Short mmCIF file of C-alpha atoms (C1' of nucleotides) in Angstrom, two decimals:
data_model
loop_
_atom_site.label_atom_id
_atom_site.label_comp_id
_atom_site.label_asym_id
_atom_site.label_seq_id
_atom_site.Cartn_x
_atom_site.Cartn_y
_atom_site.Cartn_z
CA MET V 529 90.95 97.62 114.13
CA PRO V 530 87.85 99.27 112.81
CA GLU V 531 87.31 98.60 109.12
CA LEU V 532 84.36 99.51 106.92
CA PRO V 533 81.68 97.44 108.73
CA GLU V 534 82.87 98.59 112.16
CA VAL V 535 82.95 102.23 111.10
CA GLU V 536 79.51 101.86 109.53
CA THR V 537 78.23 100.40 112.80
CA ILE V 538 79.66 103.38 114.67
CA ARG V 539 78.13 105.80 112.19
CA LEU V 540 74.72 104.25 112.58
CA GLY V 541 74.87 104.25 116.37
CA LEU V 542 76.11 107.82 116.57
CA SER V 543 73.62 109.03 114.00
CA LYS V 544 70.71 107.81 116.09
CA ARG V 545 72.01 109.56 119.17
CA ILE V 546 73.64 112.87 118.32
CA VAL V 547 71.92 114.32 115.26
CA GLY V 548 70.14 117.52 116.26
CA LYS V 549 72.26 118.11 119.34
CA LYS V 550 74.26 121.27 119.82
CA ILE V 551 77.95 121.16 120.74
CA THR V 552 78.47 123.25 123.86
CA GLY V 553 82.02 122.31 124.72
CA ILE V 554 85.19 120.56 123.63
CA ASP V 555 88.19 119.40 125.63
CA VAL V 556 91.39 118.39 123.87
CA ASP V 557 93.76 116.30 125.94
CA ASN V 558 96.18 115.43 123.17
CA GLN V 559 97.00 118.25 120.78
CA LYS V 560 98.06 115.90 117.98
CA SER V 561 94.66 114.22 117.93
CA PHE V 562 92.79 117.40 117.04
CA VAL V 563 93.45 119.55 113.99
CA GLY V 564 91.46 122.75 113.91
CA LYS V 565 90.19 125.58 116.10
CA LYS V 566 88.12 124.52 119.06
CA ASP V 567 85.96 127.65 118.89
CA ASP V 568 84.80 126.69 115.40
CA VAL V 569 82.87 123.69 116.67
CA ILE V 570 81.30 125.22 119.75
CA GLY V 571 77.79 126.48 119.05
CA PRO V 572 76.68 124.67 115.88
CA SER V 573 74.42 121.64 115.98
CA ILE V 574 74.93 118.26 114.33
CA THR V 575 73.00 117.78 111.12
CA ASP V 576 74.22 114.37 109.97
CA VAL V 577 76.74 111.58 110.55
CA GLN V 578 78.25 110.09 107.42
CA ARG V 579 80.92 107.58 106.47
CA ARG V 580 83.39 107.34 103.60
CA ALA V 581 85.80 104.39 103.61
CA LYS V 582 86.95 104.19 107.25
CA VAL V 583 86.36 107.89 107.89
CA ILE V 584 83.48 109.21 110.00
CA CYS V 585 82.15 112.63 109.14
CA ILE V 586 80.01 114.58 111.59
CA LYS V 587 78.34 117.41 109.69
CA LEU V 588 77.68 120.68 111.51
CA SER V 589 75.09 123.40 110.96
CA ASN V 590 77.81 126.00 110.33
CA ASP V 591 78.98 124.09 107.24
CA LEU V 592 82.03 122.71 108.99
CA ASN V 593 82.76 118.99 109.35
CA LEU V 594 84.34 116.91 112.07
CA LEU V 595 86.29 114.21 110.30
CA PHE V 596 87.48 111.22 112.35
CA HIS V 597 89.89 108.46 111.49
CA LEU V 598 90.16 105.82 114.21
CA LYS V 599 93.24 104.13 112.71
CA LEU V 600 94.15 101.14 114.92
CA THR V 601 92.92 101.91 118.38
CA GLY V 602 90.43 104.74 118.12
CA GLN V 603 87.05 104.64 119.85
CA LEU V 604 84.03 106.90 119.77
CA ILE V 605 81.97 106.53 122.90
CA TYR V 606 78.69 108.28 123.54
CA ARG V 607 77.46 108.86 127.06
CA GLU V 608 74.31 110.43 128.34
CA VAL V 609 76.00 111.26 131.61
CA SER V 610 79.36 112.93 131.46
CA SER V 611 80.75 111.47 134.67
CA MET V 612 80.07 108.36 136.67
CA PRO V 613 79.00 108.52 140.30
CA GLU V 614 81.72 107.47 142.70
CA GLY V 615 81.72 103.97 144.06
CA LYS V 616 82.61 100.47 143.05
CA ASN V 617 79.59 99.86 140.91
CA LYS V 618 80.28 101.48 137.60
CA GLU V 619 77.12 100.36 135.92
CA LEU V 620 75.81 102.77 133.36
CA SER V 621 72.93 104.93 134.35
CA GLY V 622 72.12 106.32 130.94
CA ASP V 623 72.11 105.44 127.28
CA SER V 624 75.55 104.66 126.01
CA PHE V 625 77.10 103.63 122.77
CA ALA V 626 80.64 102.60 122.05
CA GLY V 627 82.39 101.82 118.85
CA GLY V 628 85.91 101.21 117.67
CA HIS V 629 88.87 99.34 119.00
CA PRO V 630 87.80 97.09 121.84
CA SER V 631 89.29 97.62 125.25
CA HIS V 632 88.43 96.50 128.71
CA ASP V 633 87.98 99.94 130.18
CA TRP V 634 85.12 101.10 128.02
CA HIS V 635 82.81 100.78 130.97
CA MET V 636 85.13 102.56 133.37
CA ASN V 637 85.25 106.24 134.20
CA LEU V 638 85.25 108.65 131.34
CA PRO V 639 87.23 110.49 130.38
CA ASN V 640 90.09 108.07 131.05
CA SER V 641 93.81 107.95 130.28
CA ASN V 642 93.12 107.17 126.63
CA THR V 643 90.64 109.99 126.12
CA ARG V 644 92.05 112.49 123.63
CA ILE V 645 88.98 114.63 122.92
CA THR V 646 85.70 115.16 124.75
CA PHE V 647 82.68 116.82 123.15
CA THR V 648 79.82 118.01 125.32
CA PHE V 649 76.30 118.54 124.02
CA ASN V 650 73.48 120.85 125.08
CA ASP V 651 71.68 118.04 126.93
CA LYS V 652 74.84 117.27 128.98
CA SER V 653 75.57 114.08 127.03
CA SER V 654 79.14 113.57 125.78
CA LEU V 655 81.11 112.07 122.96
CA PHE V 656 84.56 110.75 123.86
CA PHE V 657 87.29 110.16 121.33
CA ASN V 658 89.64 107.63 122.90
CA ASP V 659 92.80 106.46 121.16
CA MET V 660 95.43 104.46 123.00
CA ARG V 661 98.13 104.66 120.36
CA LYS V 662 97.38 108.21 119.20
CA PHE V 663 97.39 107.30 115.51
CA GLY V 664 93.86 108.48 114.95
CA TRP V 665 92.77 112.06 114.37
CA CYS V 666 89.90 114.47 114.34
CA LYS V 667 90.01 117.33 111.86
CA VAL V 668 87.79 120.36 111.42
CA LEU V 669 87.31 120.91 107.69
CA ILE V 670 85.14 122.90 105.33
CA ASN V 671 82.96 121.05 102.82
CA ASP V 672 85.36 121.57 99.92
CA GLU V 673 88.25 120.12 101.89
CA VAL V 674 86.22 117.05 102.76
CA SER V 675 85.24 116.53 99.13
CA ALA V 676 88.85 116.94 98.07
CA ILE V 677 90.05 114.31 100.54
CA TYR V 678 87.31 111.89 99.51
CA LYS V 679 88.20 112.31 95.87
CA LYS V 680 91.98 112.24 96.16
CA ASP V 681 92.56 109.55 98.77
CA TYR V 682 89.78 107.07 98.10
CA GLY V 683 88.45 104.98 95.24
CA PHE V 684 84.92 103.65 94.98
CA GLU V 685 83.37 101.84 97.90
CA PRO V 686 83.03 98.09 97.31
CA LEU V 687 79.30 98.37 97.99
CA ASP V 688 78.86 101.12 95.38
CA LYS V 689 77.25 100.40 92.02
CA GLU V 690 80.34 101.82 90.32
CA PHE V 691 82.53 99.14 91.85
CA THR V 692 82.62 96.95 88.74
CA VAL V 693 85.00 94.61 86.96
CA GLU V 694 85.71 97.37 84.43
CA TYR V 695 86.58 99.79 87.21
CA LEU V 696 89.00 97.32 88.80
CA LEU V 697 90.60 96.44 85.47
CA GLY V 698 91.22 100.14 84.90
CA LYS V 699 92.90 100.41 88.29
CA ALA V 700 94.91 97.24 87.61
CA LYS V 701 96.42 98.45 84.37
CA ARG V 702 99.54 100.05 85.77
CA ILE V 703 100.14 97.60 88.57
CA GLN V 704 99.81 94.24 86.88
CA ASN V 705 102.50 92.68 89.03
CA ARG V 706 100.99 93.55 92.39
CA ASN V 707 99.42 90.71 94.35
CA ILE V 708 95.67 90.71 94.73
CA LYS V 709 95.71 91.18 98.49
CA GLN V 710 97.61 94.47 98.38
CA PHE V 711 95.53 95.54 95.41
CA ILE V 712 92.28 95.07 97.31
CA MET V 713 93.64 96.80 100.40
CA ASP V 714 94.67 99.90 98.46
CA GLN V 715 92.30 102.62 99.66
CA THR V 716 92.43 104.38 96.30
CA ILE V 717 91.07 101.17 94.77
CA ALA V 718 88.67 99.64 97.29
CA ALA V 719 87.81 102.28 99.89
CA GLY V 720 87.34 100.87 103.36
CA MET V 721 88.80 97.40 102.88
CA GLY V 722 91.05 96.35 105.75
CA ASN V 723 93.02 93.27 106.68
CA ILE V 724 90.23 91.16 108.18
CA TYR V 725 87.67 91.65 105.44
CA THR V 726 90.26 91.32 102.70
CA ASP V 727 91.40 87.91 103.96
CA GLU V 728 87.79 86.80 104.37
CA SER V 729 86.75 88.05 100.94
CA LEU V 730 89.64 86.28 99.24
CA PHE V 731 88.70 83.07 101.02
CA GLU V 732 85.07 83.51 100.06
CA ALA V 733 86.18 83.89 96.44
CA ARG V 734 88.66 81.01 96.81
CA ILE V 735 91.41 83.19 95.40
CA SER V 736 94.92 83.02 96.84
CA PRO V 737 96.18 86.32 98.30
CA LEU V 738 99.46 85.69 96.47
CA ARG V 739 97.96 85.77 92.99
CA LYS V 740 99.13 88.57 90.71
CA VAL V 741 96.56 91.03 89.45
CA LYS V 742 97.42 90.20 85.84
CA ASP V 743 96.51 86.53 86.38
CA ILE V 744 93.00 87.15 87.67
CA SER V 745 90.40 86.05 85.11
CA LEU V 746 87.24 87.99 84.31
CA SER V 747 85.04 85.50 86.12
CA GLU V 748 87.34 85.64 89.13
CA TRP V 749 87.09 89.44 89.26
CA LYS V 750 83.34 89.08 89.23
CA THR V 751 83.41 86.46 91.98
CA LEU V 752 85.76 88.62 94.02
CA ILE V 753 83.48 91.65 93.88
CA GLU V 754 80.50 89.53 94.89
CA SER V 755 82.49 88.02 97.73
CA MET V 756 83.62 91.41 99.02
CA CYS V 757 80.05 92.68 99.03
CA LYS V 758 78.78 89.56 100.74
CA ILE V 759 81.45 89.67 103.45
CA LEU V 760 81.11 93.42 104.06
CA GLU V 761 77.32 93.20 104.27
CA LEU V 762 77.63 90.30 106.67
CA GLY V 763 80.04 92.37 108.77
CA ILE V 764 77.63 95.28 108.87
CA LYS V 765 74.73 92.96 109.68
CA TYR V 766 76.57 91.54 112.67
CA GLY V 767 77.75 94.94 113.87
CA GLY V 768 81.41 94.45 113.01
CA THR V 769 84.14 92.28 114.43
CA THR V 770 85.11 92.41 118.10
CA ASP V 771 88.15 90.67 119.58
CA SER V 772 87.12 87.35 121.05
CA ASP V 773 88.44 88.17 124.50
CA TYR V 774 86.51 91.38 124.65
CA VAL V 775 83.36 91.45 126.75
CA ASN V 776 81.24 94.47 126.04
CA VAL V 777 79.18 95.88 128.84
CA ASP V 778 76.99 98.25 126.97
CA GLY V 779 75.26 96.25 124.36
CA LYS V 780 77.18 96.88 121.21
CA LYS V 781 79.33 93.83 120.88
CA GLY V 782 80.10 92.89 117.31
CA GLY V 783 79.20 89.41 116.21
CA MET V 784 81.18 89.02 113.04
CA GLN V 785 84.12 87.27 114.74
CA GLU V 786 81.91 84.20 115.01
CA HIS V 787 81.57 84.12 111.25
CA LEU V 788 85.20 84.56 110.25
CA LYS V 789 86.65 81.61 108.38
CA VAL V 790 90.36 82.32 107.99
CA TYR V 791 91.27 85.48 109.90
CA HIS V 792 93.12 84.50 113.11
CA LYS V 793 92.36 80.86 112.34
CA THR V 794 95.98 79.82 111.78
CA GLY V 795 96.42 76.06 112.12
CA GLU V 796 92.73 75.28 112.08
CA PRO V 797 91.17 73.04 109.43
CA CYS V 798 89.79 74.92 106.44
CA ALA V 799 86.11 75.78 106.77
CA ASP V 800 85.62 74.59 103.21
CA GLY V 801 86.22 71.02 104.30
CA CYS V 802 88.87 70.71 101.63
CA GLY V 803 91.27 69.10 104.09
CA GLY V 804 93.61 72.08 104.08
CA VAL V 805 94.89 73.93 107.13
CA VAL V 806 94.70 77.72 107.44
CA LYS V 807 98.12 79.21 106.91
CA ARG V 808 99.49 82.56 108.04
CA ILE V 809 102.00 84.43 105.93
CA THR V 810 103.08 88.06 105.62
CA ILE V 811 102.17 90.08 102.55
CA GLY V 812 103.19 93.71 102.38
CA GLY V 813 103.97 93.61 106.06
CA ARG V 814 100.46 92.45 106.97
CA GLY V 815 99.40 89.20 108.55
CA THR V 816 97.62 87.19 105.87
CA HIS V 817 95.46 84.14 106.49
CA TYR V 818 94.37 81.73 103.78
CA CYS V 819 93.87 78.10 102.83
CA PRO V 820 96.70 76.93 100.56
CA ILE V 821 94.54 74.06 99.25
CA CYS V 822 91.24 75.57 98.12
CA GLN V 823 92.30 79.16 97.48
CA LYS V 824 93.72 78.89 94.01
"C1'" DC C 469 115.13 93.47 130.54
"C1'" DT C 470 115.04 93.40 125.44
"C1'" DA C 471 113.06 91.90 121.21
"C1'" DT C 472 109.12 91.14 118.48
"C1'" DC C 473 104.52 91.70 116.97
"C1'" DT C 474 100.18 94.14 115.92
"C1'" DG C 475 97.28 96.79 112.41
"C1'" DT C 476 96.23 101.77 109.26
"C1'" DT C 477 98.18 105.15 106.81
"C1'" DC C 478 101.75 108.48 105.54
"C1'" DT C 479 106.50 109.70 104.26
"C1'" DG C 480 110.87 109.28 102.25
"C1'" DA C 481 114.39 106.69 99.74
"C1'" DC C 482 115.67 104.00 95.71
"C1'" DT Q 1472 106.46 105.98 88.61
"C1'" DG Q 1473 106.17 101.65 91.49
"C1'" DT Q 1474 107.91 99.41 95.54
"C1'" DC Q 1475 109.30 99.03 100.12
"C1'" DA Q 1476 111.10 99.97 104.64
"C1'" DG Q 1477 110.27 102.77 108.43
"C1'" DA Q 1478 107.63 105.86 111.33
"C1'" DA Q 1479 103.68 107.43 114.11
"C1'" DC Q 1480 102.58 104.87 119.33
"C1'" DA Q 1481 101.47 101.79 123.30
"C1'" DG Q 1482 100.95 97.44 125.16
"C1'" DA Q 1483 100.80 92.41 125.10
"C1'" DT Q 1484 103.56 88.51 124.62
"C1'" DA Q 1485 108.05 85.72 124.23
#
DNA sequence: CTATCTGTTCTGAC
DNA sequence: TGTCAGAACAGATA
């Protein structure tokens, strides 16, 4: 379930740990998860870790890029030691960083049954790409291909300066009848928005997810943009959202779930104090949570 | 055991 | 061209 704030958290954590390291090996356990030639990424060092929408881009010194999309269940886990010593106690002995879909076996042996790709670095540390449902991918691409994907598949980022009312009105022109929730979740419109942060942003703006794009007033557009930025920045600040039942063992538990007001709050009283009860409906096949009273 | 649900994105049909 | 169902996949829940 990684969305923009989760992916940004992963980017930051990875950036601190792997920039400057040289890739010395790669193991691919699921062919579909890796698109490219393995030999192309063995040898170069990592120069940067970037993010665009929900995509992570690891830049290499040979001008190639490792692009990752975690989709629903992808994880990127960094380990200083490539294998755990045998025994019952599986406590970590080195620096470790995990990010992505939460699961209870993050702290277990790596690689595990969900590990699709393993990268090894010159200092023997490793980066594991785990993905239970195999929706995610890692692609080896040249710079031009990366730019082309960024341009074609994604609109402006909500936190960009260019993400203005005028920009959104331009995007809205041809799809006046679409509801605001699907509009906001369109990656070619608001890059990186996912289900959780869309529901939360609409609540923050007190706009109903069912409203049509054509009925949104200028001041509401403005409020919506401000709300999206506020919610996304909050998400980044708290290190993303982690499932409530998930207990992280290596220090990178997200805290945003404690600040959600409608997402997965079905049946609870509205945080606004308006007297409403959070309702769950389906819009465009996605679970949608909102307050029918104060979200107009 | 089967049916349903989840959450992101792409594809194909109308 | 916009809209929508279905697929990709695995596991939890009913």
